[in-house]
Amino acid sequence: MAAVVKDTVNSPLERLNITSKDEGVQPKEPSAEELKSLREKYAQSDQEQVLTFYDELSTPERASLYERLSTIDPDYINQITRKALNPTPTADEEEEVKLEPLPESATASILDSKREDIEAWYSLGLDLVVKGQVAVVLMAGGQGTRLGSSAPKGCFDIQLPSHKSLFQIQAERIWKVQKLAEEKSGKKNIVVPWYVMTSGPTREPTEKFFQEHDFFGLGKDDVLIFEQGILPCVSNEGKILLETKSKVAVAPDGNGGIYQALLTSNVRTDMRKRGIQHIHAYCVDNCLVKVADPVFLGFAASKDVDIATKVVRKRSAKESVGLILLKNGKPDVVEYSEIDSNTAEAKDPRQPDILKFRAANIVNHYYSFRFLETIEEWVHKLPHHVARKKIPHVDIDNGQTIKPEKPNGIKLEQFVFDVFPMVALDKFACMEVKREDEFSPLKNAKGTGEDDQDTSKRDILDQGKRWIQSAGGLVVSEDGPDNAGVEISPLVSYGGEGLAFLKDNTIKAPAVVEKED
């Protein structure tokens, strides 16, 4: 990995991001004075129960528990827990909520933009890649638990003909963008660095997976794997829970933890050293994501915004998705459950056949580097949200492990979009893209029929079939609609370009096009 220099992070900020410890370093048992100080700190915060079993632990267990508890500020945990459970309404929230679509000046749509505008954005975006000003941040902290796998979700094989993982598909799209930039400019060795944010459970297997696959053809010094923060799990009464007698129950701090992680991991420092100015950030579970999309980058750069976001058109008024809009005059994401039926069903007065509020959030964002340089000014203002969960824990009274059948505690998390209202409207933009081209999330177990591996596979194969037909080729199949598509490797085409060699060719599906021949 590339060497990096640590950003300076002051104490209040560090409390927001309790990072996992390096397992290669053996912790040391504290001295009597150190232990006394720790006990007093937790007692003053009414969280002394975390040390209930300390005296009966082995020396390594004592050292490990002490090290973890030393990274936690119990007063701060109490503070954010109280705020999350009993949020104080802001001035904006106390007034009647007014929801409006984003103004036309802040939006564009691939569905109806002029071809010359899209081509201009593409050209500008590719120029930014040529200049070495573009980086990609991947949010990949999730495990494939719902998919029947304990591995990082990015390792998952959706059963394409090539059997490529999500990580490989996305890496190859970065590789292709680099090649397209080289072809346009005549330059060699153009790099789009890839910063992969993992969680505690997924970091080591992610690193191993990348190493085993030789970083999928990307330079190993240009793929930086880092870790988001964690926070203690707390009971419904606000008490920090123990997973075992010697281990605090913790959980990742949500995708909103990305901002603090950019600091504590030194990623921002690395970006600065490389001269990065434009960042694309997205979630790993979208198999259709256009990584480092030149059109999106060019669109955002042309408007000189600090944050831009991609959306897809909401399928129906009842689709359970968050919407990007104006809330009391500020850019925001409003969840489906927060919108009444009349608002959800309202039609656009300019286009009566489509919904007024239709910009569905797909967690696909652009950031200017100058905005990320201001993280210290606003990260402490991001709220924590409550996720009520069934959290296995140790009973403090008898030391027995309890596996609850119903939610018994809360995990605190932040959302990546909570920063949106802090951005001036003239520094925020939104691009609507085609769902069938850019959004197919993998969230559910096989056989669910929605957002599962079968729909992900189908959407990639259907896209390949459309590309071949647009290039003048023919796709035939004798195996039914589920196997009627073609996988086109990102190494061959990023977005449907470069397929003239398939003109007048007939391809029998299912198939994979890995190279020009």
Short mmCIF file of C-alpha atoms in Angstrom, two decimals, residues 6 14 17-28 41-42 60 62-73 198-201 203-204 207 227-231 246-248 250 264:
data_model
loop_
_atom_site.label_atom_id
_atom_site.label_comp_id
_atom_site.label_asym_id
_atom_site.label_seq_id
_atom_site.Cartn_x
_atom_site.Cartn_y
_atom_site.Cartn_z
CA LYS A 6 -1.54 11.09 9.13
CA GLU A 14 -11.52 11.19 17.33
CA ASN A 17 -14.56 7.13 15.23
CA ILE A 18 -13.39 4.32 17.47
CA THR A 19 -11.24 2.30 15.11
CA SER A 20 -10.45 -1.38 15.41
CA LYS A 21 -7.07 -2.14 16.88
CA ASP A 22 -4.22 -3.72 14.96
CA GLU A 23 -4.50 -7.40 15.88
CA GLY A 24 -0.81 -7.87 15.14
CA VAL A 25 0.17 -5.83 18.22
CA GLN A 26 -0.19 -7.63 21.55
CA PRO A 27 -1.91 -5.36 24.11
CA LYS A 28 -0.33 -4.99 27.56
CA LYS A 41 -13.83 7.30 34.33
CA TYR A 42 -16.50 4.69 33.68
CA PRO A 60 -4.44 -11.29 27.68
CA ARG A 62 -7.59 -8.00 30.69
CA ALA A 63 -5.15 -6.31 28.36
CA SER A 64 -7.55 -6.53 25.41
CA LEU A 65 -10.54 -5.21 27.37
CA TYR A 66 -8.50 -2.36 28.83
CA GLU A 67 -7.24 -1.39 25.40
CA ARG A 68 -10.75 -1.30 23.93
CA LEU A 69 -12.25 0.63 26.84
CA SER A 70 -9.40 3.14 26.63
CA THR A 71 -10.52 4.07 23.11
CA ILE A 72 -14.08 4.83 24.25
CA ASP A 73 -15.23 8.05 25.86
CA THR A 198 -14.40 -1.76 5.11
CA SER A 199 -15.65 -2.53 8.60
CA GLY A 200 -13.90 -4.45 11.36
CA PRO A 201 -15.25 -7.87 10.29
CA ARG A 203 -11.23 -5.58 6.47
CA GLU A 204 -8.97 -8.63 6.70
CA GLU A 207 -7.48 -7.33 1.92
CA GLU A 227 -11.72 0.89 7.97
CA GLN A 228 -14.74 2.79 9.16
CA GLY A 229 -15.23 3.47 12.84
CA ILE A 230 -17.19 1.49 15.38
CA LEU A 231 -19.37 2.44 18.32
CA SER A 246 -13.80 -9.55 28.07
CA LYS A 247 -15.21 -7.91 24.96
CA VAL A 248 -17.39 -4.84 24.41
CA VAL A 250 -19.58 -2.93 19.07
CA THR A 264 -8.45 8.83 10.81
#
